[in-house]
mmCIF file of C-alpha atoms and ligand atoms in Angstrom:
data_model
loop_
_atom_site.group_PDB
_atom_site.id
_atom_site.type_symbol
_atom_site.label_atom_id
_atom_site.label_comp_id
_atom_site.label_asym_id
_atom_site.label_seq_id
_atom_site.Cartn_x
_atom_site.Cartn_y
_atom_site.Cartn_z
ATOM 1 C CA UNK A 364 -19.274 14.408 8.040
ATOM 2 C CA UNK A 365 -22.189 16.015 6.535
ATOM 3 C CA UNK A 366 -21.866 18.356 3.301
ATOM 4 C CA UNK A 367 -23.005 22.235 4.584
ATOM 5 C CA UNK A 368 -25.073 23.386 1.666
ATOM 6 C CA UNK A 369 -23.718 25.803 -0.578
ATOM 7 C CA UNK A 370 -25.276 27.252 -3.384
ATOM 8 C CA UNK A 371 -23.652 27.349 -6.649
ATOM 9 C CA UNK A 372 -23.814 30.146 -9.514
ATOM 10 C CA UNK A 373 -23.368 30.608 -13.268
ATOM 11 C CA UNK A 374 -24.579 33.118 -15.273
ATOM 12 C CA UNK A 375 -24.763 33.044 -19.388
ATOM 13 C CA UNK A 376 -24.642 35.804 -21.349
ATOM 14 C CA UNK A 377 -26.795 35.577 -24.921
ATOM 15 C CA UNK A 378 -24.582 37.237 -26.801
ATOM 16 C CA UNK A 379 -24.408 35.423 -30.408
ATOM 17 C CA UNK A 380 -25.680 32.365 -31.667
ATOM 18 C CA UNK A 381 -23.888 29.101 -30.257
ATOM 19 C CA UNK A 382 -20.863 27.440 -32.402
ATOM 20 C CA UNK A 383 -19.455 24.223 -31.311
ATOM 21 C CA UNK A 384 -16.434 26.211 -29.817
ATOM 22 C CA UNK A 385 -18.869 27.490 -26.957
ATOM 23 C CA UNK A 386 -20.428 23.817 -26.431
ATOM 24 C CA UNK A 387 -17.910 22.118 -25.761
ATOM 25 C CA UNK A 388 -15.960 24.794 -24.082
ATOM 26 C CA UNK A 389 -18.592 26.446 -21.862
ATOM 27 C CA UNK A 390 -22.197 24.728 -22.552
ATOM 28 C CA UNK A 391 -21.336 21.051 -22.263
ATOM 29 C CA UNK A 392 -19.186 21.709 -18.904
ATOM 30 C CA UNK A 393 -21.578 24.004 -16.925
ATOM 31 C CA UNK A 394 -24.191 21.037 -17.085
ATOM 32 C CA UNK A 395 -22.551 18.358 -16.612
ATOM 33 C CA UNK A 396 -21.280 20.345 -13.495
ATOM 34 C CA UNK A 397 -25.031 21.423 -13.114
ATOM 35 C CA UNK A 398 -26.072 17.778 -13.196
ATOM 36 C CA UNK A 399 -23.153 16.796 -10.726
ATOM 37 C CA UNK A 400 -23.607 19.048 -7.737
ATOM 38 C CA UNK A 401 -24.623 17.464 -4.513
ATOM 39 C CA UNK A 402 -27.698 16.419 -3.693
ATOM 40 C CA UNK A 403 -27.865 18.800 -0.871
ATOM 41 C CA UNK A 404 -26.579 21.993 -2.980
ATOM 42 C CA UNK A 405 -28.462 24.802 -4.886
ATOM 43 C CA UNK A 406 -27.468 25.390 -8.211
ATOM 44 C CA UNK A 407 -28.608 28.265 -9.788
ATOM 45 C CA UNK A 408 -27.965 29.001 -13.702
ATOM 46 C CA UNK A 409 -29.036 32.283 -14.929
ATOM 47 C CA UNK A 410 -29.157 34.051 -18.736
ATOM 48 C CA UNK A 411 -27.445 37.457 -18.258
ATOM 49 C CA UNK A 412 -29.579 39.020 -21.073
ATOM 50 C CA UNK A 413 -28.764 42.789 -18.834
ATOM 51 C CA UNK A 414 -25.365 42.002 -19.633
ATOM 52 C CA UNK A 415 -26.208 41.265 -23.184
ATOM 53 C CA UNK A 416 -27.719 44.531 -23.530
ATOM 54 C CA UNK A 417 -24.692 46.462 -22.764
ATOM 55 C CA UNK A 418 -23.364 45.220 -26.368
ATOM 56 C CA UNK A 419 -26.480 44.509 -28.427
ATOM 57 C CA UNK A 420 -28.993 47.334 -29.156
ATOM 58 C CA UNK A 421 -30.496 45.579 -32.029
ATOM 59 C CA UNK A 422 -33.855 44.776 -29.698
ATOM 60 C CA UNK A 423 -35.254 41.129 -31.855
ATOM 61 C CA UNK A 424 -31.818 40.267 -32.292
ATOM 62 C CA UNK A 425 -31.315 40.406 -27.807
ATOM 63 C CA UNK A 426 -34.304 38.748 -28.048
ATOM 64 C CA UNK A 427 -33.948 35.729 -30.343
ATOM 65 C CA UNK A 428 -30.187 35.240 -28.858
ATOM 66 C CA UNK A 429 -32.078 35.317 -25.253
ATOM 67 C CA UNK A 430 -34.548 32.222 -26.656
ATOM 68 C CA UNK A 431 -31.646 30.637 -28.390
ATOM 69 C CA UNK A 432 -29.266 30.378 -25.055
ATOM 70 C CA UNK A 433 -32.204 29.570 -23.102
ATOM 71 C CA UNK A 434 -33.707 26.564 -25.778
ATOM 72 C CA UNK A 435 -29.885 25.664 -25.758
ATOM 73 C CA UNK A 436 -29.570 24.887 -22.423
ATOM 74 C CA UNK A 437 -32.037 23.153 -22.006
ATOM 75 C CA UNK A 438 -31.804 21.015 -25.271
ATOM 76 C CA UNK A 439 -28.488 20.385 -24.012
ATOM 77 C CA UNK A 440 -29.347 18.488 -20.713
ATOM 78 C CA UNK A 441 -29.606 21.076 -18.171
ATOM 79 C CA UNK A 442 -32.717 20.204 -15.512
ATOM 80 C CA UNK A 443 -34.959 23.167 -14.283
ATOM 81 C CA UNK A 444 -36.059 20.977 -11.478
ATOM 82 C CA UNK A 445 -32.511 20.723 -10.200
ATOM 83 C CA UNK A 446 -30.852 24.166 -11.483
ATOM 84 C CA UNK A 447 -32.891 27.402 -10.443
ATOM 85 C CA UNK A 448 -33.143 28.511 -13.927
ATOM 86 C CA UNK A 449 -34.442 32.321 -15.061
ATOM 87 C CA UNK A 450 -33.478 35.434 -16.719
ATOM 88 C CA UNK A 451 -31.958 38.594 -14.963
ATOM 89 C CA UNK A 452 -33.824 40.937 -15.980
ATOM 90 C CA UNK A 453 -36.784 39.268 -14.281
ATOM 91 C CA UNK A 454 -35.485 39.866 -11.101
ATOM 92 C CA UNK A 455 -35.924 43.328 -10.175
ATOM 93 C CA UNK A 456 -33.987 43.003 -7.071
ATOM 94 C CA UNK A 457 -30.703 42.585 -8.661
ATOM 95 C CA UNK A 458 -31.231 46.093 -10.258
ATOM 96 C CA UNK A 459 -31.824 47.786 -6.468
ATOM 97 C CA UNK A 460 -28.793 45.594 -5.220
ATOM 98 C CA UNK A 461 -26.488 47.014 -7.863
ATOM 99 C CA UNK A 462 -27.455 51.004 -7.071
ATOM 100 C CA UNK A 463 -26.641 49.621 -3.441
ATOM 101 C CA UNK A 464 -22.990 47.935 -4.097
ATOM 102 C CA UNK A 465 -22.474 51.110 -6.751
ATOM 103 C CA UNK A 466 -21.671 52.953 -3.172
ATOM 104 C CA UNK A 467 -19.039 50.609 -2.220
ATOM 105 C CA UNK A 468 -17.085 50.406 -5.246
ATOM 106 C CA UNK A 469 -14.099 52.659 -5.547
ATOM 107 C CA UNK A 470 -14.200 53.527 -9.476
ATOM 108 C CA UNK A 471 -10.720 51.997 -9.208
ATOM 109 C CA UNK A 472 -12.020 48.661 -9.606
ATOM 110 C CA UNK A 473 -13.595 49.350 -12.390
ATOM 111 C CA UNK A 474 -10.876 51.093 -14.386
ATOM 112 C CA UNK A 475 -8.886 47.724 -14.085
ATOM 113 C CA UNK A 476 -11.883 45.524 -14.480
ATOM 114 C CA UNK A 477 -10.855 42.867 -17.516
ATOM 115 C CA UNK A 478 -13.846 44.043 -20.191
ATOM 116 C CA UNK A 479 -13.328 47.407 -19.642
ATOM 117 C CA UNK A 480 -9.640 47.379 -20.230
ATOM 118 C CA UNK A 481 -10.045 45.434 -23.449
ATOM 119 C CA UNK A 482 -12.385 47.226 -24.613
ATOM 120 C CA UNK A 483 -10.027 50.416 -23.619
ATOM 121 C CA UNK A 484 -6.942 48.243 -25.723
ATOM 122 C CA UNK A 485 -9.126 47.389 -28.484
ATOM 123 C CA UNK A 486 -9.718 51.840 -29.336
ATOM 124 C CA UNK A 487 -5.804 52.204 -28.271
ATOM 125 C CA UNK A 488 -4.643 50.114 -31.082
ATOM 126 C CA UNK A 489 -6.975 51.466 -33.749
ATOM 127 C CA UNK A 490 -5.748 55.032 -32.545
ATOM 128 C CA UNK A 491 -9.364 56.127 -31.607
ATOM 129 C CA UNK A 492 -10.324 57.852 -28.100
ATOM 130 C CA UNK A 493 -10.021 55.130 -24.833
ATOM 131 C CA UNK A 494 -13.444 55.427 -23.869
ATOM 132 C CA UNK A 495 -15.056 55.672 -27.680
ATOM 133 C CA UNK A 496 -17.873 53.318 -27.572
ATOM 134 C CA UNK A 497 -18.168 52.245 -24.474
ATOM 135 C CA UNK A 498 -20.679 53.220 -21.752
ATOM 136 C CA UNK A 499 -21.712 52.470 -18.985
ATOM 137 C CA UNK A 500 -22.837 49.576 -18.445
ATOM 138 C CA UNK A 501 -19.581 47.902 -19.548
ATOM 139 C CA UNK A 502 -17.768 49.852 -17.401
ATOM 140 C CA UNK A 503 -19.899 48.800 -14.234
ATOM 141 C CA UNK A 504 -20.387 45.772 -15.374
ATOM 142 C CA UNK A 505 -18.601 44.036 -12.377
ATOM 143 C CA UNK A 506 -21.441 45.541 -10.219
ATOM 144 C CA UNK A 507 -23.732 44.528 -11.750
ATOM 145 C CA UNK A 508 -22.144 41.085 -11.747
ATOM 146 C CA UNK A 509 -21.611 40.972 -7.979
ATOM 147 C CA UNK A 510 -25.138 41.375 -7.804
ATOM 148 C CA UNK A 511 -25.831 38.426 -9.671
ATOM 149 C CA UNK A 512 -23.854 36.564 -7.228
ATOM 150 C CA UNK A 513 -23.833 38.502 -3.663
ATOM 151 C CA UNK A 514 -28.406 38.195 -4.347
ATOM 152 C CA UNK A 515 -27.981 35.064 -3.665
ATOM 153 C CA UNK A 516 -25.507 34.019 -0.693
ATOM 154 C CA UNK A 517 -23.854 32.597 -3.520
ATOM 155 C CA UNK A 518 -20.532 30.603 -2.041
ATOM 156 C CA UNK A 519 -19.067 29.085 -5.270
ATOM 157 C CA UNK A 520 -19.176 30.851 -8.600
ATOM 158 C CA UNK A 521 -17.222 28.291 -11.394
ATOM 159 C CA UNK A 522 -16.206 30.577 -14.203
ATOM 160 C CA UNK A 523 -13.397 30.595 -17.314
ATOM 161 C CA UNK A 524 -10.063 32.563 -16.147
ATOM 162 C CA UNK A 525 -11.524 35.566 -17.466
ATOM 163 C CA UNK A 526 -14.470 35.772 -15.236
ATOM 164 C CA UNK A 527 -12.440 34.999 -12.046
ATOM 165 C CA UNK A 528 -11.156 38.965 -11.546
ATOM 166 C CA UNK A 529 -15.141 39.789 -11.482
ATOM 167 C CA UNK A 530 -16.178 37.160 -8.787
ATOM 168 C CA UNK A 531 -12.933 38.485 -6.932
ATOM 169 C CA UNK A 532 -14.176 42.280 -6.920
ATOM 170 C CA UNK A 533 -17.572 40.652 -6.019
ATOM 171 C CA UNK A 534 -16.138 39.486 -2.914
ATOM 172 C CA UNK A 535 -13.644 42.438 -2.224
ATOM 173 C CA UNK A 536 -17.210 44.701 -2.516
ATOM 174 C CA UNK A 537 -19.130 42.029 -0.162
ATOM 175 C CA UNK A 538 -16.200 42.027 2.351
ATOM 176 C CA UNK A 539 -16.007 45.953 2.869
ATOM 177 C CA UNK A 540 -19.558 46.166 3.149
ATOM 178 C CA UNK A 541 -19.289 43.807 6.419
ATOM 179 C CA UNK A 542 -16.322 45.246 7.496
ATOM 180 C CA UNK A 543 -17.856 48.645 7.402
ATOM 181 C CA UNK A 544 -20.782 47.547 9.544
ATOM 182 C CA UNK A 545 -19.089 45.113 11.375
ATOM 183 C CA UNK A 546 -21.012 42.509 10.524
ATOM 184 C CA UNK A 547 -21.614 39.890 7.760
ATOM 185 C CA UNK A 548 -24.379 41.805 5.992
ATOM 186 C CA UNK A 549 -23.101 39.564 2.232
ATOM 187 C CA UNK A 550 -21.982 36.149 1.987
ATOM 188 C CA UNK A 551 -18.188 36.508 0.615
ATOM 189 C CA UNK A 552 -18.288 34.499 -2.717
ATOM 190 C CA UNK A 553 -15.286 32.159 -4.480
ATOM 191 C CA UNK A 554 -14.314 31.563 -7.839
ATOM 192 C CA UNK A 555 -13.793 28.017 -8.865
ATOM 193 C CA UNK A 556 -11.637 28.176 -12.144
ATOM 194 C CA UNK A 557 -13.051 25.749 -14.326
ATOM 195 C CA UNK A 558 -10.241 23.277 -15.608
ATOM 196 C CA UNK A 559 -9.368 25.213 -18.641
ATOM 197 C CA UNK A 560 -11.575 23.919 -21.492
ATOM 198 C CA UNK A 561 -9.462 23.217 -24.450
ATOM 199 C CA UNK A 562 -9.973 25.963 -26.996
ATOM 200 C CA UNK A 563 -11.245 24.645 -30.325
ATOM 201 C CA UNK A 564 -10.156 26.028 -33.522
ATOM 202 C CA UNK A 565 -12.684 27.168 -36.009
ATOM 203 C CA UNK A 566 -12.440 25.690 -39.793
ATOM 204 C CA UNK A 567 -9.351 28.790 -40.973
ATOM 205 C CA UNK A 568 -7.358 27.668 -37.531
ATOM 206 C CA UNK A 569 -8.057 30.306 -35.730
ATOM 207 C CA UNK A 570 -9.960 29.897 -31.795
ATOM 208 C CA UNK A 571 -13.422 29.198 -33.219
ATOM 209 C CA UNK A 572 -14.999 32.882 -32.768
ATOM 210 C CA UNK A 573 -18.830 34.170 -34.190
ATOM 211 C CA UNK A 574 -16.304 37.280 -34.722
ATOM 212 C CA UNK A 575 -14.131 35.381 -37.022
ATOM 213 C CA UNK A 576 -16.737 33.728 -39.613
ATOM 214 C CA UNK A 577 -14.950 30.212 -39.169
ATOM 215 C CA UNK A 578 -17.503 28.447 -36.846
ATOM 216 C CA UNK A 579 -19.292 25.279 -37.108
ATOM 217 C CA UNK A 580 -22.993 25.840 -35.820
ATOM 218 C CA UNK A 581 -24.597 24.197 -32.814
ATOM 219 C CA UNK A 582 -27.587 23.728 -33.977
ATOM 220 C CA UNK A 583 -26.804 23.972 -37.626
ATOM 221 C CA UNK A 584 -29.096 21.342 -40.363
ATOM 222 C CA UNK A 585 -26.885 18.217 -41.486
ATOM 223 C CA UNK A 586 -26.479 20.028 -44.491
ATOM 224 C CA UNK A 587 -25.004 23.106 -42.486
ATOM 225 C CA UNK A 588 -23.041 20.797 -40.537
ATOM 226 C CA UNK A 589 -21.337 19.393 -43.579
ATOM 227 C CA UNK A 590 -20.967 22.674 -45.460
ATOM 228 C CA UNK A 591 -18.888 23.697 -42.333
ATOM 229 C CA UNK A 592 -16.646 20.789 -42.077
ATOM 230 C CA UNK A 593 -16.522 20.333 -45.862
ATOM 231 C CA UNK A 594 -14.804 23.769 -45.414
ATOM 232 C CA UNK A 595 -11.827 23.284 -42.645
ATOM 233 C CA UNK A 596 -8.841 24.423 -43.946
ATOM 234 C CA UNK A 597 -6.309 21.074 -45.534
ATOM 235 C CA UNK A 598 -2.546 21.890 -46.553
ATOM 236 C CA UNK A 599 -1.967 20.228 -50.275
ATOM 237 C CA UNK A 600 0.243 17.247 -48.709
ATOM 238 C CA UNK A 601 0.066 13.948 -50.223
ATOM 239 C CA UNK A 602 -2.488 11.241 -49.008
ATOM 240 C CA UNK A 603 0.480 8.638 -48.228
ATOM 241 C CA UNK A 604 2.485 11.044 -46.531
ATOM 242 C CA UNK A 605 3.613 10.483 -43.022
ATOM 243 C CA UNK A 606 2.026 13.916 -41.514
ATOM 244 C CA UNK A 607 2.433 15.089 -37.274
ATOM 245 C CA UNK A 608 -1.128 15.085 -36.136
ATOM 246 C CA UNK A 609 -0.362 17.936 -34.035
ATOM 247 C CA UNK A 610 0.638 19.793 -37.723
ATOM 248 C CA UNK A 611 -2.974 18.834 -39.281
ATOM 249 C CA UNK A 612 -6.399 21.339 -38.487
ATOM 250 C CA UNK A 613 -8.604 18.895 -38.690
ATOM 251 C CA UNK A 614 -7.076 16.707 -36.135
ATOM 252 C CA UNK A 615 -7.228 19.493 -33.697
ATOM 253 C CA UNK A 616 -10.802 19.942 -34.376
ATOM 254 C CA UNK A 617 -11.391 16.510 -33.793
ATOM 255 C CA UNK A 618 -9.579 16.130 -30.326
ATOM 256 C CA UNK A 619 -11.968 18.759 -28.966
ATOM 257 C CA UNK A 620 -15.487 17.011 -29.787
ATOM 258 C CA UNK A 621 -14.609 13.467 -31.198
ATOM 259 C CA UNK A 622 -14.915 10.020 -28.692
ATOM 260 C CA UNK A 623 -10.996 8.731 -27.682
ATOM 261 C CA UNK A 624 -11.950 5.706 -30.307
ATOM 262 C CA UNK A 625 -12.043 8.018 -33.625
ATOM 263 C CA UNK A 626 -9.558 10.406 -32.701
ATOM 264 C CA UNK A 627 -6.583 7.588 -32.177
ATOM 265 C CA UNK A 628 -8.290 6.304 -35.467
ATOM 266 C CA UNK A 629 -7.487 9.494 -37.052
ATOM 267 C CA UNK A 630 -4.446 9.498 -35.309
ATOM 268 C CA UNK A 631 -2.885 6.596 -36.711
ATOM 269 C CA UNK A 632 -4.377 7.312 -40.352
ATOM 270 C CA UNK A 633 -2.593 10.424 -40.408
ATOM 271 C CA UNK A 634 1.200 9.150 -38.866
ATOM 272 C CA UNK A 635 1.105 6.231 -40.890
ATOM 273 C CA UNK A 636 -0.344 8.301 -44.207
ATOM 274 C CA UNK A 637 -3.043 6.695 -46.019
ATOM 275 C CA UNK A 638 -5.878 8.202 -44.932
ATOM 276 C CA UNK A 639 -7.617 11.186 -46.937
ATOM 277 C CA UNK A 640 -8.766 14.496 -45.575
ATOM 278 C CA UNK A 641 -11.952 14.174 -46.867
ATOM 279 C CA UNK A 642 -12.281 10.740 -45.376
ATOM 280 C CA UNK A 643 -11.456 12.434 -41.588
ATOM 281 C CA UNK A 644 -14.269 15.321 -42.637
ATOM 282 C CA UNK A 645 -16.347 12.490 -43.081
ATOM 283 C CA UNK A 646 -15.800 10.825 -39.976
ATOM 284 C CA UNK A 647 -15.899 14.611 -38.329
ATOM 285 C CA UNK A 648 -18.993 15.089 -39.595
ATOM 286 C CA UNK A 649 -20.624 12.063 -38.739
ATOM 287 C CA UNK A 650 -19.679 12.673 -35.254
ATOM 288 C CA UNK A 651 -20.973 16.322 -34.856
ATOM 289 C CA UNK A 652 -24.181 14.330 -36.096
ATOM 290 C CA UNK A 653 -24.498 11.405 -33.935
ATOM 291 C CA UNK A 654 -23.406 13.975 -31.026
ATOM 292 C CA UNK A 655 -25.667 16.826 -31.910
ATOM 293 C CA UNK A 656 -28.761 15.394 -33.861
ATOM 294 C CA UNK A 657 -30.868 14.430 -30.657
ATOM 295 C CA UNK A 658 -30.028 18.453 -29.047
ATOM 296 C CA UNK A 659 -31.025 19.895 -31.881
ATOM 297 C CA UNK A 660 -34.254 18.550 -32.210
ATOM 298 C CA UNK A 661 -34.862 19.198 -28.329
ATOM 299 C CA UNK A 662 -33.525 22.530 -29.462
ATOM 300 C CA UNK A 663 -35.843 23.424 -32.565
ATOM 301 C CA UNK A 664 -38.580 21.337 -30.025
ATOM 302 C CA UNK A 665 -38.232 24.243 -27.390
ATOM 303 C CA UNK A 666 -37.596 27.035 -29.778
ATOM 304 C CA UNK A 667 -41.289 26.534 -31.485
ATOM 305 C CA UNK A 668 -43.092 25.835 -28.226
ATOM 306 C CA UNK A 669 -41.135 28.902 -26.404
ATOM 307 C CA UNK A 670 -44.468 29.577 -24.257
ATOM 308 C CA UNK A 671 -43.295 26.585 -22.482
ATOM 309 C CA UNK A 672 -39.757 27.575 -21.276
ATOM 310 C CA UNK A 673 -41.018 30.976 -20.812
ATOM 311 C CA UNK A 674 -43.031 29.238 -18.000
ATOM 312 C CA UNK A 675 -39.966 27.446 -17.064
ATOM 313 C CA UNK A 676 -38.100 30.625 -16.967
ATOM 314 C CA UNK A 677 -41.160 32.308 -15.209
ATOM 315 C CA UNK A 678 -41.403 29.768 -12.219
ATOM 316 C CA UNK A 679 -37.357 29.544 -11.683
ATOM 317 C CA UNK A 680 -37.713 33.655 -11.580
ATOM 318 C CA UNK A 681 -40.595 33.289 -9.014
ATOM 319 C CA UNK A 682 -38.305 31.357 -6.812
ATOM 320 C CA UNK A 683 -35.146 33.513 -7.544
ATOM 321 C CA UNK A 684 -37.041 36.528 -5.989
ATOM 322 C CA UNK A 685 -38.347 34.483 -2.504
ATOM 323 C CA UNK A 686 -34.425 34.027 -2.370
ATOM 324 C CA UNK A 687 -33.129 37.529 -2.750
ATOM 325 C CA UNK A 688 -35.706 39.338 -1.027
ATOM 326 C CA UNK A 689 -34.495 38.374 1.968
ATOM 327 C CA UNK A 690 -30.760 39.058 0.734
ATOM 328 C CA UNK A 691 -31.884 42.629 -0.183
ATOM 329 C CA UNK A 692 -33.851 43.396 2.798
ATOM 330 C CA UNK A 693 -31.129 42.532 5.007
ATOM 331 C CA UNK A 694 -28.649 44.674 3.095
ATOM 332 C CA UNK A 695 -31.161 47.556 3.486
ATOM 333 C CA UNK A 696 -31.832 47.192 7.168
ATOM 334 C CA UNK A 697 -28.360 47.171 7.714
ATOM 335 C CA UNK A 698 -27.352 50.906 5.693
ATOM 336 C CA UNK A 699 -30.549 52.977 6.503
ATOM 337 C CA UNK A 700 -30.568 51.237 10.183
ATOM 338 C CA UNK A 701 -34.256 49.896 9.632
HETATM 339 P P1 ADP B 2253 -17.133 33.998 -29.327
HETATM 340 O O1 ADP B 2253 -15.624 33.820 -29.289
HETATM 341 O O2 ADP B 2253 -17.779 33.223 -30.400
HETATM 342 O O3 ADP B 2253 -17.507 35.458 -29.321
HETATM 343 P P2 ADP B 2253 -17.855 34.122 -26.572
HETATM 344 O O4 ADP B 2253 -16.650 34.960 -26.298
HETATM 345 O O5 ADP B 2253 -19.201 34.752 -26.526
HETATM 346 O O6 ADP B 2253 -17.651 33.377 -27.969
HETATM 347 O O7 ADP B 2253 -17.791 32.884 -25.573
HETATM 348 C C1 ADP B 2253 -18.870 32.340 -24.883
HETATM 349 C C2 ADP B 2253 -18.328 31.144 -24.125
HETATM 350 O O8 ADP B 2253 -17.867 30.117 -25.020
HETATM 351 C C3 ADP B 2253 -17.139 31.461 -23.234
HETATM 352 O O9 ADP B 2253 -17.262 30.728 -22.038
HETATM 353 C C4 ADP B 2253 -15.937 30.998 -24.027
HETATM 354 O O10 ADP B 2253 -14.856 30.615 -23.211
HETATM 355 C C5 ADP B 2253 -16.497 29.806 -24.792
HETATM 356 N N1 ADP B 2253 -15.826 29.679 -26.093
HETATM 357 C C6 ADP B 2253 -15.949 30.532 -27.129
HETATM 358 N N2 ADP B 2253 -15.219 30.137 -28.194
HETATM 359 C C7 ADP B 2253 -14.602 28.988 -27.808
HETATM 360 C C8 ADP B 2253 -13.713 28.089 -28.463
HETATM 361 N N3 ADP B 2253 -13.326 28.286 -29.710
HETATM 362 N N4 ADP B 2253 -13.283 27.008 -27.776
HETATM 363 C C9 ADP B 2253 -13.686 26.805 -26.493
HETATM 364 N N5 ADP B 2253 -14.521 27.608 -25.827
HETATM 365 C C10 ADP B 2253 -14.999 28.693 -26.457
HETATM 366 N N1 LIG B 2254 -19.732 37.862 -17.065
HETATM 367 C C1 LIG B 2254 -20.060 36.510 -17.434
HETATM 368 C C2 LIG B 2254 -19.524 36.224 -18.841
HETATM 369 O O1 LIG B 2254 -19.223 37.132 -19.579
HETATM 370 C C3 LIG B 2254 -21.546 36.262 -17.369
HETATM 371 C C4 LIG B 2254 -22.085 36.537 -15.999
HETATM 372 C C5 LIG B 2254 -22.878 37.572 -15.633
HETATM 373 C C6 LIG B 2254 -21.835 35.775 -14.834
HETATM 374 N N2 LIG B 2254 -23.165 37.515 -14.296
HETATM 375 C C7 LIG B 2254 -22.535 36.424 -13.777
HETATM 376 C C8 LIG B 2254 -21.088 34.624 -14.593
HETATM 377 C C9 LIG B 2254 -22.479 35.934 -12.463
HETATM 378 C C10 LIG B 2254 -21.049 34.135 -13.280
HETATM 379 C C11 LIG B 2254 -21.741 34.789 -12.237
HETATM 380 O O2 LIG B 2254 -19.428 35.074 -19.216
#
């Protein structure tokens, strides 16, 4: 049977620089699944620097987090001739789309929309008003969102669990459009959860965070690199002790970047005692390098000839717009009766 085309959507918000937390729990998996779509598919990957600027107002700092996502990307193996690849806020029509879907969203939606609600938990618990700090643009974000998607016909969005309750009010704004106007004005969207990513800890244990300060950079020098792992958190046990690998931080850091071959290495050096901490930092190390060195020059290639994936960007944008025109247009004919 032959494969109906659908397209496929991911968007990336630039919101701090990358650790090795987000590569291999959201970088690495979007392209290899970027790289792996069928032939007759359209995959689009997008940098959500609108969404960005609902949290950063610091204007060079949206701007050098913008390049470094977009340099990242790239660096990292995704391919512009195979992914439609561009920032948001060169597509106007997203913008008129959202003022359009504002219309059909009962503010409901967006009182129990995930970010708004944490953000609402995070004032509750330091006993400061609900809505302190937050405007609007978080709280509409999911609009803004189902833009992103519905612009596009989009049928498969693949996103982390927390993403999956904005593709779902996406589709629950798409479906009461058509079933207002009795017809199918917006293609109804789907999340595919992503198998969950394992979440990595950073060097003091905790989920490796840019809010924490216990991160490993992406695209950090060897020297960073080492500083970093140097620094991951050891308990004072002996070198011959018999230790649980699940008990040890550094083994946990190492099952979520390391090849099957060094981790049962460490593995065994750690049940049967005998091998040193710093030895496994070592071997840690010289993984993140032999994994990371070729990226980052790509990376530190792109980021000081930026004209050139500004053109990338720039044609991928071009196209995005000959696709949602049409999307928009219909929309519009549809509500004013054009
Ligand atoms: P941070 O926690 O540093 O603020 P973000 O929340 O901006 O990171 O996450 C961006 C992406 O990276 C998300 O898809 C998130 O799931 C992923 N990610 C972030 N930290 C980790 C981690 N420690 N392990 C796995 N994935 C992570
Ligand atoms: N909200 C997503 C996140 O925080 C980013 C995003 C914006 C997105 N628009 C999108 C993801 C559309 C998928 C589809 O990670």
């Amino acid at each position: 049977m032959e494969h109906q085309s659908q397209t496929i959507l991911t968007g990336v918000k630039p919101t701090g620089t990358l650790h090795i937390g987000n590569y291999v729990g959201a970088v690495k998996p979007a392209i290899e699944f970027a790289n792996n779509v069928n032939e007759n598919d359209n995959h689009i990957m997008f940098v959500a620097d609108y969404h960005a600027v609902n949290a950063i107002k610091n204007a060079p700092l949206l701007n050098q987090l913008t390049k470094e996502i977009a340099c990242a990307y790239l660096a990292c193996g995704l391919n512009p001739e195979k992914s439609l690849f561009y920032k948001q806020s060169d597509i106007p029509e997203l913008f008129e789309l959202t003022t359009i879907l504002m219309a059909y969203t009962p503010k409901g939606f967006m009182n129990k929309a995930h970010a708004y609600k944490a953000a609402v938990d995070k004032n509750t618990a330091r006993n400061e008003p609900a809505d302190a700090g937050i405007n609007m643009g978080l709280y509409t974000y999911p609009v803004l969102m189902a833009a992103d998607i519905l612009a596009y016909d989009t049928d498969i969005v693949p996103v982390g669990k927390d993403q999956v309750q904005h593709v779902e009010i996406a589709a629950d704004i798409a479906g009461s459009i058509n079933a207002l106007y009795e017809q199918n004005v917006l293609k109804i969207p789907k999340a595919s959860l992503s198998e969950t990513a394992q979440i990595l800890p950073g060097t003091d244990g905790q989920k490796m965070s840019k809010s924490y300060n216990n991160v490993i950079p992406l695209f950090g020098t060897d020297a960073e690199l080492k500083k970093a792992v140097m620094g991951i958190k050891t308990d004072c046990q002996d070198i011959n002790d018999k230790k649980n690998p699940d008990d040890i931080l550094l083994y946990h850091i190492a099952k979520g970047i390391a090849p099957d071959c060094v981790v049962q290495e460490i593995e065994a050096g750690l049940k049967n005692g005998g091998m040193g901490y710093g030895t496994i930092k070592k071997m840690l190390l010289q993984v993140l390098i032999d994994e990371l060195a070729e990226k980052r020059e790509k990376y530190m290639y792109y980021m000081s000839h930026f004209d050139e994936v500004e053109h990338m960007l720039a044609r991928g944008a071009t196209k995005a717009r000959q696709l949602a025109t049409p999307v928009l247009n219909r929309v519009k004919d549809v509500i004013f009766n054009r």
